[in-house]
Each structure stands twice: as structure tokens, then as C-alpha cells.
Tab-separated table of C-alpha atoms in Angstrom:
chain	number	residue	atom	x	y	z
C	1	MET	CA	-6.980	17.223	-11.396
C	2	THR	CA	-8.595	19.308	-14.098
C	3	GLY	CA	-10.864	17.369	-16.388
C	4	LEU	CA	-11.795	14.713	-13.828
C	5	ASN	CA	-15.308	14.081	-12.558
C	6	PRO	CA	-15.983	16.000	-9.297
C	7	LYS	CA	-17.154	12.745	-7.756
C	8	THR	CA	-13.807	11.194	-8.574
C	9	LYS	CA	-11.990	14.089	-6.908
C	10	GLN	CA	-13.943	13.573	-3.686
C	11	LEU	CA	-12.999	9.908	-3.566
C	12	ILE	CA	-9.336	10.580	-4.361
C	13	PHE	CA	-8.995	13.308	-1.743
C	14	GLY	CA	-10.893	11.394	0.940
C	15	SER	CA	-8.785	8.301	0.345
C	16	MET	CA	-5.559	10.307	0.497
C	17	ILE	CA	-6.361	11.955	3.840
C	18	SER	CA	-7.571	8.694	5.351
C	19	GLN	CA	-4.396	6.905	4.229
C	20	VAL	CA	-2.199	9.296	6.229
C	21	LEU	CA	-2.680	6.994	9.227
C	22	PRO	CA	-1.535	3.693	7.665
C	23	ALA	CA	1.277	5.592	5.936
C	24	SER	CA	2.570	6.822	9.294
C	25	PHE	CA	2.329	3.347	10.802
C	26	PHE	CA	4.137	1.925	7.785
C	27	ALA	CA	6.988	4.420	8.117
C	28	LEU	CA	7.316	4.881	11.885
C	29	PHE	CA	5.501	2.291	13.973
C	30	ASN	CA	8.365	-0.223	13.770
C	31	LEU	CA	10.775	2.351	15.162
C	32	TYR	CA	8.318	3.112	17.962
C	33	LEU	CA	8.147	-0.592	18.852
C	34	VAL	CA	11.956	-0.842	18.839
C	35	LYS	CA	12.173	2.068	21.293
C	36	LEU	CA	9.733	0.193	23.537
C	37	SER	CA	12.027	-2.880	23.403
C	38	PHE	CA	9.871	-5.133	21.222
C	39	SER	CA	11.912	-7.832	19.444
C	40	ALA	CA	12.144	-8.282	15.658
C	41	ALA	CA	9.982	-11.403	15.876
C	42	GLN	CA	7.310	-9.549	17.877
C	43	ILE	CA	7.322	-6.670	15.395
C	44	GLY	CA	6.861	-9.091	12.515
C	45	ILE	CA	3.951	-10.800	14.269
C	46	PHE	CA	2.171	-7.531	15.096
C	47	ASN	CA	2.530	-6.350	11.489
C	48	SER	CA	1.120	-9.655	10.269
C	49	TYR	CA	-2.223	-9.249	12.058
C	50	ARG	CA	-3.674	-6.534	9.847
C	51	TYR	CA	-2.643	-8.453	6.710
C	52	LEU	CA	-4.191	-11.656	8.038
C	53	VAL	CA	-7.588	-10.015	8.446
C	54	VAL	CA	-7.375	-8.688	4.873
C	55	PHE	CA	-6.779	-12.250	3.659
C	56	LEU	CA	-9.596	-13.762	5.740
C	57	PHE	CA	-12.331	-11.276	4.810
C	58	SER	CA	-11.530	-10.487	1.159
C	59	VAL	CA	-13.568	-13.304	-0.376
C	60	PRO	CA	-16.700	-12.670	1.762
C	61	LEU	CA	-16.465	-8.975	0.867
C	62	ALA	CA	-16.202	-9.797	-2.826
C	63	LEU	CA	-18.901	-12.442	-3.103
C	64	PHE	CA	-21.534	-11.719	-0.457
C	65	ILE	CA	-21.720	-7.949	0.018
C	66	SER	CA	-24.039	-6.070	-2.331
C	67	GLY	CA	-23.296	-2.737	-3.967
C	68	PRO	CA	-25.356	-0.536	-1.585
C	69	LEU	CA	-23.866	-2.260	1.471
C	70	ALA	CA	-20.347	-1.935	0.072
C	71	LYS	CA	-21.045	1.792	-0.326
C	72	LYS	CA	-21.957	2.089	3.351
C	73	TYR	CA	-18.822	0.196	4.383
C	74	LEU	CA	-16.626	2.486	2.279
C	75	ALA	CA	-18.235	5.552	3.849
C	76	PHE	CA	-17.621	4.207	7.360
C	77	SER	CA	-14.069	2.975	6.675
C	78	GLY	CA	-12.544	6.408	7.293
C	79	VAL	CA	-13.987	6.504	10.816
C	80	LEU	CA	-12.866	2.935	11.502
C	81	MET	CA	-9.348	3.747	10.305
C	82	SER	CA	-8.956	6.595	12.790
C	83	LEU	CA	-10.432	4.583	15.661
C	84	SER	CA	-8.108	1.656	14.983
C	85	GLY	CA	-5.018	3.887	15.037
C	86	ALA	CA	-6.045	5.454	18.339
C	87	LEU	CA	-6.682	2.024	19.870
C	88	ILE	CA	-3.291	0.686	18.749
C	89	LEU	CA	-1.368	3.648	20.165
C	90	TYR	CA	-3.312	3.583	23.429
C	91	ALA	CA	-2.628	-0.138	23.844
C	92	THR	CA	1.018	0.032	22.787
C	93	ALA	CA	1.881	2.692	25.368
C	94	ARG	CA	0.444	0.384	28.037
C	95	MET	CA	1.882	-2.860	26.599
C	96	GLU	CA	-1.635	-4.273	26.177
C	97	THR	CA	-0.911	-6.805	23.449
C	98	THR	CA	-4.518	-8.018	23.204
C	99	LEU	CA	-5.780	-4.505	22.459
C	100	MET	CA	-2.885	-3.971	20.038
C	101	THR	CA	-3.983	-7.079	18.160
C	102	ALA	CA	-7.607	-5.896	18.091
C	103	GLY	CA	-6.510	-2.508	16.736
C	104	MET	CA	-4.441	-4.152	14.005
C	105	TRP	CA	-7.435	-6.239	12.959
C	106	LEU	CA	-9.674	-3.180	12.779
C	107	MET	CA	-7.095	-1.337	10.693
C	108	GLY	CA	-6.899	-4.339	8.376
C	109	ILE	CA	-10.671	-4.242	7.843
C	110	ALA	CA	-10.591	-0.506	7.055
C	111	LEU	CA	-7.705	-0.990	4.631
C	112	LEU	CA	-9.484	-3.874	2.914
C	113	VAL	CA	-12.691	-1.928	2.371
C	114	GLN	CA	-10.921	1.159	1.037
C	115	GLN	CA	-8.333	-0.490	-1.173
C	116	SER	CA	-10.766	-2.943	-2.754
C	117	SER	CA	-13.411	-0.312	-3.565
C	118	ILE	CA	-11.652	2.946	-4.447
C	119	ILE	CA	-10.250	2.039	-7.880
C	120	PRO	CA	-13.469	0.445	-9.231
C	121	SER	CA	-15.393	3.451	-7.905
C	122	ILE	CA	-13.073	5.862	-9.701
C	123	LEU	CA	-13.304	3.975	-12.981
C	124	GLU	CA	-17.113	3.990	-12.843
C	125	HIS	CA	-17.072	7.742	-13.422
C	126	GLU	CA	-14.247	8.173	-15.898
C	127	SER	CA	-14.084	7.431	-19.604
C	128	GLU	CA	-11.410	5.222	-21.130
C	129	ALA	CA	-9.536	8.358	-22.183
C	130	SER	CA	-9.437	9.853	-18.677
C	131	SER	CA	-9.150	6.655	-16.609
C	132	ALA	CA	-5.343	6.501	-16.767
C	133	LYS	CA	-5.110	10.138	-15.689
C	134	ALA	CA	-7.553	9.542	-12.816
C	135	LEU	CA	-5.594	6.534	-11.559
C	136	SER	CA	-2.339	8.454	-11.861
C	137	TRP	CA	-3.779	11.158	-9.620
C	138	HIS	CA	-5.098	8.520	-7.223
C	139	PHE	CA	-1.690	6.901	-6.763
C	140	ALA	CA	0.015	10.290	-6.615
C	141	MET	CA	-2.320	11.415	-3.837
C	142	LEU	CA	-1.726	8.174	-1.930
C	143	SER	CA	1.968	9.033	-2.046
C	144	ALA	CA	1.062	12.517	-0.893
C	145	ALA	CA	-0.281	10.873	2.278
C	146	THR	CA	3.273	9.753	3.054
C	147	LEU	CA	4.441	13.275	2.291
C	148	VAL	CA	1.970	14.634	4.839
C	149	VAL	CA	3.371	12.187	7.400
C	150	GLY	CA	6.872	13.461	6.667
C	151	LEU	CA	5.838	17.079	7.143
C	152	VAL	CA	3.943	16.281	10.355
C	153	SER	CA	7.003	14.382	11.586
C	154	LEU	CA	9.376	17.262	10.889
C	155	ILE	CA	7.064	19.834	12.505
C	156	LEU	CA	6.239	17.847	15.637
C	157	SER	CA	9.836	16.721	16.135
C	158	CYS	CA	10.738	20.378	16.720
C	159	LEU	CA	8.319	20.577	19.668
C	160	PRO	CA	9.032	19.355	23.192
C	161	GLY	CA	7.592	15.887	23.500
C	162	PRO	CA	7.504	12.720	25.560
C	163	GLN	CA	10.288	10.178	25.886
C	164	HIS	CA	9.433	8.760	22.489
C	165	PRO	CA	8.863	11.630	19.994
C	166	VAL	CA	7.662	9.194	17.325
C	167	GLU	CA	4.502	8.849	19.408
C	168	TYR	CA	3.692	12.504	18.723
C	169	VAL	CA	3.856	11.902	14.973
C	170	LEU	CA	1.687	8.791	15.128
C	171	TRP	CA	-0.982	10.559	17.197
C	172	GLY	CA	-0.776	13.514	14.816
C	173	SER	CA	-1.517	11.188	11.891
C	174	VAL	CA	-4.581	9.892	13.740
C	175	ALA	CA	-5.858	13.465	14.019
C	176	VAL	CA	-5.150	14.236	10.352
C	177	SER	CA	-6.796	11.032	9.115
C	178	CYS	CA	-10.031	11.991	10.851
C	179	LEU	CA	-10.442	14.738	8.239
C	180	GLY	CA	-10.662	12.156	5.458
C	181	ALA	CA	-13.780	10.446	6.796
C	182	PRO	CA	-16.247	13.242	5.789
C	183	TYR	CA	-14.838	13.384	2.248
C	184	LEU	CA	-15.189	9.620	1.847
C	185	PHE	CA	-18.740	9.797	3.154
C	186	LEU	CA	-19.684	12.603	0.750
C	187	GLY	CA	-17.849	10.957	-2.129
C	188	VAL	CA	-19.615	7.621	-1.902
C	189	GLN	CA	-23.002	9.268	-1.419
C	190	SER	CA	-22.724	10.901	-4.816
C	191	ALA	CA	-20.205	8.702	-6.563
C	192	LEU	CA	-21.363	5.102	-6.259
C	193	PRO	CA	-24.490	4.469	-8.350
C	194	GLN	CA	-27.522	3.048	-6.563
C	195	HIS	CA	-28.031	0.383	-9.212
C	196	SER	CA	-24.569	-1.067	-8.690
C	197	LYS	CA	-24.794	-4.857	-8.420
C	198	GLN	CA	-22.439	-7.533	-7.207
C	199	VAL	CA	-21.461	-10.192	-9.717
C	200	SER	CA	-21.871	-13.457	-7.801
C	201	ASN	CA	-21.180	-16.111	-10.447
C	202	PRO	CA	-18.259	-15.262	-12.750
C	203	SER	CA	-17.524	-17.617	-15.614
C	204	LYS	CA	-14.587	-20.042	-15.659
C	205	ASP	CA	-12.829	-17.730	-18.106
C	206	ILE	CA	-13.078	-14.814	-15.676
C	207	TRP	CA	-11.794	-16.946	-12.786
C	208	LEU	CA	-8.849	-18.008	-14.961
C	209	LYS	CA	-8.041	-14.396	-15.793
C	210	ILE	CA	-8.281	-13.367	-12.147
C	211	THR	CA	-5.955	-16.224	-11.188
C	212	LYS	CA	-3.408	-15.105	-13.777
C	213	LEU	CA	-3.439	-11.632	-12.228
C	214	ILE	CA	-3.461	-12.737	-8.587
C	215	ILE	CA	-0.412	-15.053	-8.707
C	216	PRO	CA	2.177	-12.371	-9.621
C	217	GLN	CA	0.513	-9.957	-7.224
C	218	PHE	CA	0.956	-12.504	-4.440
C	219	LEU	CA	4.657	-12.804	-5.310
C	220	ILE	CA	5.078	-9.030	-5.160
C	221	SER	CA	3.297	-8.875	-1.796
C	222	VAL	CA	5.517	-11.598	-0.335
C	223	GLY	CA	8.656	-9.852	-1.544
C	224	ALA	CA	7.501	-6.421	-0.440
C	225	GLY	CA	6.421	-7.624	2.986
C	226	LEU	CA	9.849	-9.112	3.636
C	227	SER	CA	11.706	-5.834	3.325
C	228	ILE	CA	9.763	-2.656	2.511
C	229	PRO	CA	8.112	-2.164	5.956
C	230	TYR	CA	11.492	-2.693	7.595
C	231	LEU	CA	13.659	-0.317	5.594
C	232	ASN	CA	13.440	2.080	8.529
C	233	LEU	CA	15.005	-0.616	10.714
C	234	PHE	CA	17.651	-1.247	8.033
C	235	PHE	CA	18.821	2.365	8.117
C	236	HIS	CA	18.532	2.443	11.913
C	237	GLU	CA	20.701	-0.645	12.378
C	238	LYS	CA	23.270	0.187	9.704
C	239	TRP	CA	23.754	3.899	10.325
C	240	SER	CA	21.708	4.675	13.497
C	241	LEU	CA	19.287	6.759	11.423
C	242	GLY	CA	16.383	7.862	13.630
C	243	HIS	CA	12.818	8.674	12.711
C	244	GLN	CA	13.607	12.266	11.759
C	245	GLY	CA	16.320	11.266	9.286
C	246	PHE	CA	14.250	8.453	7.828
C	247	MET	CA	11.178	10.642	7.365
C	248	LEU	CA	13.343	13.308	5.725
C	249	ILE	CA	14.630	10.940	3.039
C	250	THR	CA	11.151	9.397	2.729
C	251	THR	CA	9.697	12.857	2.116
C	252	PHE	CA	12.099	13.537	-0.768
C	253	SER	CA	11.590	10.089	-2.301
C	254	THR	CA	7.828	10.511	-1.985
C	255	LEU	CA	8.001	13.744	-3.974
C	256	ALA	CA	9.714	11.731	-6.688
C	257	VAL	CA	6.952	9.107	-6.485
C	258	ILE	CA	4.269	11.776	-6.947
C	259	VAL	CA	6.017	13.168	-10.030
C	260	ALA	CA	6.563	9.669	-11.439
C	261	SER	CA	2.904	8.692	-10.867
C	262	LEU	CA	1.586	11.827	-12.589
C	263	TRP	CA	3.875	11.298	-15.572
C	264	ALA	CA	3.253	7.554	-15.868
C	265	HIS	CA	0.347	7.723	-18.303
C	266	ARG	CA	2.241	10.243	-20.467
C	267	LEU	CA	5.377	8.107	-20.553
C	268	ALA	CA	3.254	5.066	-21.398
C	269	VAL	CA	2.034	6.835	-24.525
C	270	ILE	CA	5.662	7.355	-25.603
C	271	ARG	CA	7.286	4.080	-24.560
C	272	GLY	CA	4.277	1.776	-24.326
C	273	GLU	CA	2.475	0.524	-21.239
C	274	ARG	CA	4.235	-2.838	-21.172
C	275	ALA	CA	7.712	-1.326	-21.502
C	276	LEU	CA	7.022	1.224	-18.763
C	277	CYS	CA	5.706	-1.331	-16.247
C	278	ALA	CA	8.393	-3.955	-16.904
C	279	GLY	CA	11.336	-1.562	-17.204
C	280	SER	CA	10.563	0.366	-14.031
C	281	GLN	CA	10.060	-2.907	-12.121
C	282	TYR	CA	13.415	-4.351	-13.198
C	283	LEU	CA	15.294	-1.161	-12.332
C	284	SER	CA	13.673	-1.008	-8.906
C	285	VAL	CA	14.814	-4.600	-8.247
C	286	ALA	CA	18.397	-3.620	-9.050
C	287	CYS	CA	18.192	-0.670	-6.628
C	288	LEU	CA	16.771	-2.802	-3.835
C	289	ILE	CA	19.379	-5.543	-4.165
C	290	GLY	CA	22.073	-2.880	-4.273
C	291	LEU	CA	20.949	-1.701	-0.823
C	292	GLY	CA	22.015	-5.044	0.604
C	293	PHE	CA	25.645	-4.423	-0.334
C	294	CYS	CA	25.817	-1.006	1.312
C	295	GLY	CA	27.637	-0.760	4.604
C	296	GLY	CA	29.913	1.497	6.615
C	297	PRO	CA	30.023	5.301	6.451
C	298	ILE	CA	30.838	5.276	2.733
C	299	GLY	CA	27.812	3.115	2.011
C	300	LEU	CA	25.280	5.581	3.428
C	301	PRO	CA	25.310	8.051	0.482
C	302	ILE	CA	24.994	5.160	-1.980
C	303	ALA	CA	22.157	3.647	0.045
C	304	LEU	CA	20.331	6.981	0.102
C	305	VAL	CA	20.587	7.304	-3.677
C	306	LEU	CA	19.325	3.742	-4.202
C	307	PHE	CA	16.491	4.295	-1.726
C	308	PHE	CA	15.533	7.520	-3.478
C	309	MET	CA	15.498	5.807	-6.899
C	310	ARG	CA	13.781	2.557	-5.865
C	311	GLN	CA	10.537	4.038	-4.599
C	312	PRO	CA	9.473	6.036	-7.698
C	313	LEU	CA	10.635	3.241	-10.019
C	314	MET	CA	8.603	0.667	-8.111
C	315	ASN	CA	5.458	2.816	-8.025
C	316	MET	CA	5.386	4.625	-11.355
C	317	GLY	CA	3.866	1.684	-13.215
C	318	SER	CA	1.099	1.111	-10.648
C	319	PRO	CA	-1.562	3.332	-12.328
C	320	ILE	CA	-0.980	1.675	-15.705
C	321	LEU	CA	-0.908	-1.834	-14.245
C	322	SER	CA	-4.089	-1.215	-12.223
C	323	LYS	CA	-5.886	0.018	-15.326
C	324	PHE	CA	-4.684	-3.028	-17.278
C	325	MET	CA	-5.902	-5.413	-14.576
C	326	MET	CA	-9.340	-3.806	-14.345
C	327	ASN	CA	-9.759	-3.858	-18.128
C	328	TYR	CA	-8.451	-7.428	-18.327
C	329	VAL	CA	-11.387	-8.832	-16.333
C	330	GLY	CA	-14.018	-6.375	-17.575
C	331	GLU	CA	-16.198	-3.816	-15.794
C	332	PRO	CA	-18.702	-6.223	-14.135
C	333	HIS	CA	-15.882	-8.004	-12.295
C	334	ARG	CA	-13.765	-5.081	-11.113
C	335	ARG	CA	-14.964	-5.149	-7.515
C	336	LEU	CA	-14.407	-8.890	-7.348
C	337	LEU	CA	-10.863	-8.435	-8.640
C	338	GLY	CA	-10.296	-5.550	-6.217
C	339	ALA	CA	-11.306	-7.651	-3.211
C	340	LEU	CA	-9.381	-10.742	-4.324
C	341	SER	CA	-6.331	-8.595	-5.011
C	342	GLN	CA	-6.485	-7.480	-1.400
C	343	MET	CA	-6.757	-11.141	-0.389
C	344	SER	CA	-3.502	-11.927	-2.208
C	345	TRP	CA	-1.841	-8.870	-0.664
C	346	GLY	CA	-3.091	-9.802	2.782
C	347	LEU	CA	-1.893	-13.394	2.532
C	348	GLY	CA	1.455	-12.365	1.044
C	349	TRP	CA	2.141	-9.702	3.666
C	350	PHE	CA	1.032	-12.004	6.476
C	351	VAL	CA	3.390	-14.754	5.299
C	352	SER	CA	6.281	-12.361	4.762
C	353	SER	CA	5.755	-10.522	8.060
C	354	VAL	CA	6.080	-13.821	9.916
C	355	GLY	CA	8.927	-14.799	7.585
C	356	TYR	CA	10.814	-11.587	8.327
C	357	GLY	CA	10.739	-12.273	12.057
C	358	MET	CA	11.922	-15.852	11.514
C	359	MET	CA	14.713	-14.822	9.143
C	360	ARG	CA	16.056	-12.160	11.503
C	361	SER	CA	15.798	-14.508	14.484
C	362	ASN	CA	17.815	-17.135	12.575
C	363	GLY	CA	20.637	-14.817	11.567
C	364	PHE	CA	19.736	-13.963	7.970
C	365	THR	CA	21.333	-10.723	6.801
C	366	TRP	CA	19.713	-7.734	5.135
C	367	THR	CA	21.381	-8.834	1.894
C	368	ASP	CA	19.560	-12.179	2.091
C	369	ILE	CA	16.245	-10.424	2.709
C	370	PHE	CA	16.723	-7.997	-0.195
C	371	PHE	CA	17.710	-10.847	-2.533
C	372	ALA	CA	14.525	-12.738	-1.603
C	373	THR	CA	12.456	-9.630	-2.298
C	374	GLY	CA	14.231	-9.027	-5.604
C	375	ALA	CA	13.607	-12.593	-6.761
C	376	CYS	CA	9.861	-12.273	-6.077
C	377	TYR	CA	9.699	-8.925	-7.880
C	378	LEU	CA	11.613	-10.241	-10.890
C	379	VAL	CA	9.370	-13.272	-11.414
C	380	ALA	CA	6.230	-11.142	-11.018
C	381	GLY	CA	7.553	-8.534	-13.446
C	382	LEU	CA	8.233	-11.183	-16.106
C	383	TRP	CA	4.759	-12.654	-15.527
C	384	TYR	CA	2.980	-9.316	-15.973
C	385	ALA	CA	5.087	-8.519	-19.042
C	386	GLU	CA	3.876	-11.745	-20.667
C	387	LEU	CA	0.235	-10.992	-19.827
C	388	MET	CA	0.475	-7.477	-21.225
C	389	LYS	CA	2.056	-8.834	-24.407
C	390	ALA	CA	-1.060	-10.864	-25.231
C	391	PRO	CA	-3.284	-9.380	-27.979
C	392	ASN	CA	-6.373	-7.452	-26.871
C	393	PRO	CA	-5.912	-8.020	-23.119
C	394	GLN	CA	-8.688	-5.607	-22.347
C	395	VAL	CA	-11.383	-7.873	-23.758
C	396	ALA	CA	-12.939	-9.823	-20.887
């Protein structure tokens, strides 16, 4: 991260450590629920809770919380993240569904605060020349959080544990995520300027631009929520792949994501930002749909290759696309866009989490689910490609 503002580094590192917890829940919590005999519909409903709270509170966060207060919330979000994970695991082991729901809501609030504030905060301290590099490092370090989960999983799985060894990994991620809270606190103390103000009355033109950006993001969130959180269940059902095997392949694919994220801004200079974002999106769709046709012992190696390719392809354009979106609405409206983006993600993942449970309960196959995801991704990719083709998109 040479050449980046020290304040930016604090925010990136604090966010990465704090995100170890949601990364572990994303990769392993479904398998833990399966071992405890929760049904597919119940798993979908529990996953939907934290996305529902993101949807419900995004607009109030964007419109009614001032800059100094948003800074305090971001500083406290690391603590809230760790507490929510501990509450969920405590409640799950005792089948206390009410406490599980409360924990999911708290995690949703922590995710909302972090994900809506980190990128605007980073861009406040980087020039146009270094912003793409800073965002590349940010997304790479978020992927590194998944890598940490994989390493914790492999280490703890070698130790004698309880009946459900996944529980060890999840509790380990709670402990690791606690280390991120101090870095977030220190980062926001020095990184977010005191004179930061909330823009409360954007023009009609800004609202139109935000709408153009939010619609394809909603489509991506619906498609992603239908399948991506449940890929661990896909491999478990098709080939009886447990948490150790899934975290092993996730670790290798995450390394590829980190490399792809760090090279994204360099490849964009060569091929163009629009070509990089659109091309990687279309290829990732092909890989995902291909997973649906894999079956039997022969299909496992093919599925592993497609899984390994899909993740870096899907994520490598994220730094460039995030920079484009922030520039598209202009600096005064970045926090508003960040919060409303989380609203679209929250609504999309809530809808798709419920939809996943309904589809599985009604006999839909994994191929059907992957096709639905691919269709959402394809439409969103075409939409973004058209927006990025417009002249001078960075002028708000």
C-alpha cells in the first residue's frame, strides 16, 4: 500500500479485520445450521434478517445522520459487529430463535454503517490518480478477510473440538474481528474531517443518476443472494463436501480474487474501464451457469475450476465500478450513494434469501437457481456498460 495516505491505510486495515466475522458467517454459518437440522427455508429466513435491516435503515442513515455522528457510528461498528456474532452463536447453540434474529439485525446495522461509509472515507483522502489504487487495495483486503477465515478454519479443524467443528471456526472469527475495532476507531478519529457535512437536498439530476446506478445494483444483489451464500450447500449436497473442503477451495479462489483486485486498475489502463467491468462480469456469468450442469464424480473437478474462476472474475471490476459510481454522482453525494447502495443490496438480498427458501421448498434445482442469478447479472452488466459508455460520466 505504498503511496497511500496513512489515514486510508488505517481504514482499510480496520475494515478488513472487522469483516472477518461476516466473511466466516457467509462461508460457514449455513453449514452449521444444516448440522443443527435447520431446514432450507429456515436458513433462507435467518439470512434475510440482516439484509432486511440494511434496507430499512439505509435511507435514515443517508438523509438524517450528520457527518460527525456518522463518524462515531463507524468507530463503534467494529464493536457492534463482534457483539452481534457472539450473540448469534450463543443463541444458535441453544436454539433461541428470537436471540438469533436480534443478532442478525445487529450484524446488519454494523454492516450497513461500515459498507456505506468506508469507500467515501477512503476517497476523501486520495487524489484522482491514487483513488483507483486505494479502492483496489480496499477490495483486496476485504477478500483477505475471507482468506483469514480459511486459514483459521484449517488450523482449528486440526484441533479436538465439539460435535460441530464449524462452531470453533465461527467463534475464532469473532475473536479475530475484535482486533479490527481499535483500528476503525483510530482511523475515523484522524481520517474523517470535522467539517464533513451531510447533503440533505440533492437535485433532481442527482436523484436520477443515483436511480440509474441503484437499479442494476439491485438486480445484482437479487441474483447474488439467490445462489452465492448457498454455494457451500451446493457442494455439500452434490459431493458431500464439508466445511474443511469448502474453505480450502475458497482460500485458493480468494487468493485469485486478491490478485485480480490489485491488478484491476492496471488492466483498466490497458483495456479500458468499461471493457474490464463488462467482460469480467459476462465471463463470471458463464462460469456460474456452468456450475448448474455439473454433477456426479466427474463433475466435481469441472465445478471446482468454474468456482475458482467465477469469484475473481466477478470481483475484479468492483474497484473500478465503485470509483465510477462515486465520480458519477460527485463528491458531495458519495455518502448518500453509499447508504442507498446498501439499501438496494439489503432489499435485494432480503428478497432473494426468502426466494431461495421458497425455490428449494418447491423443488427448483440448482440449475434453475444459477440460471436466475445469471440472468440478473447479465442485465445488470449490460446496464452498467451503457452507463459507462456515456461521455464524461464523472461530471455530476
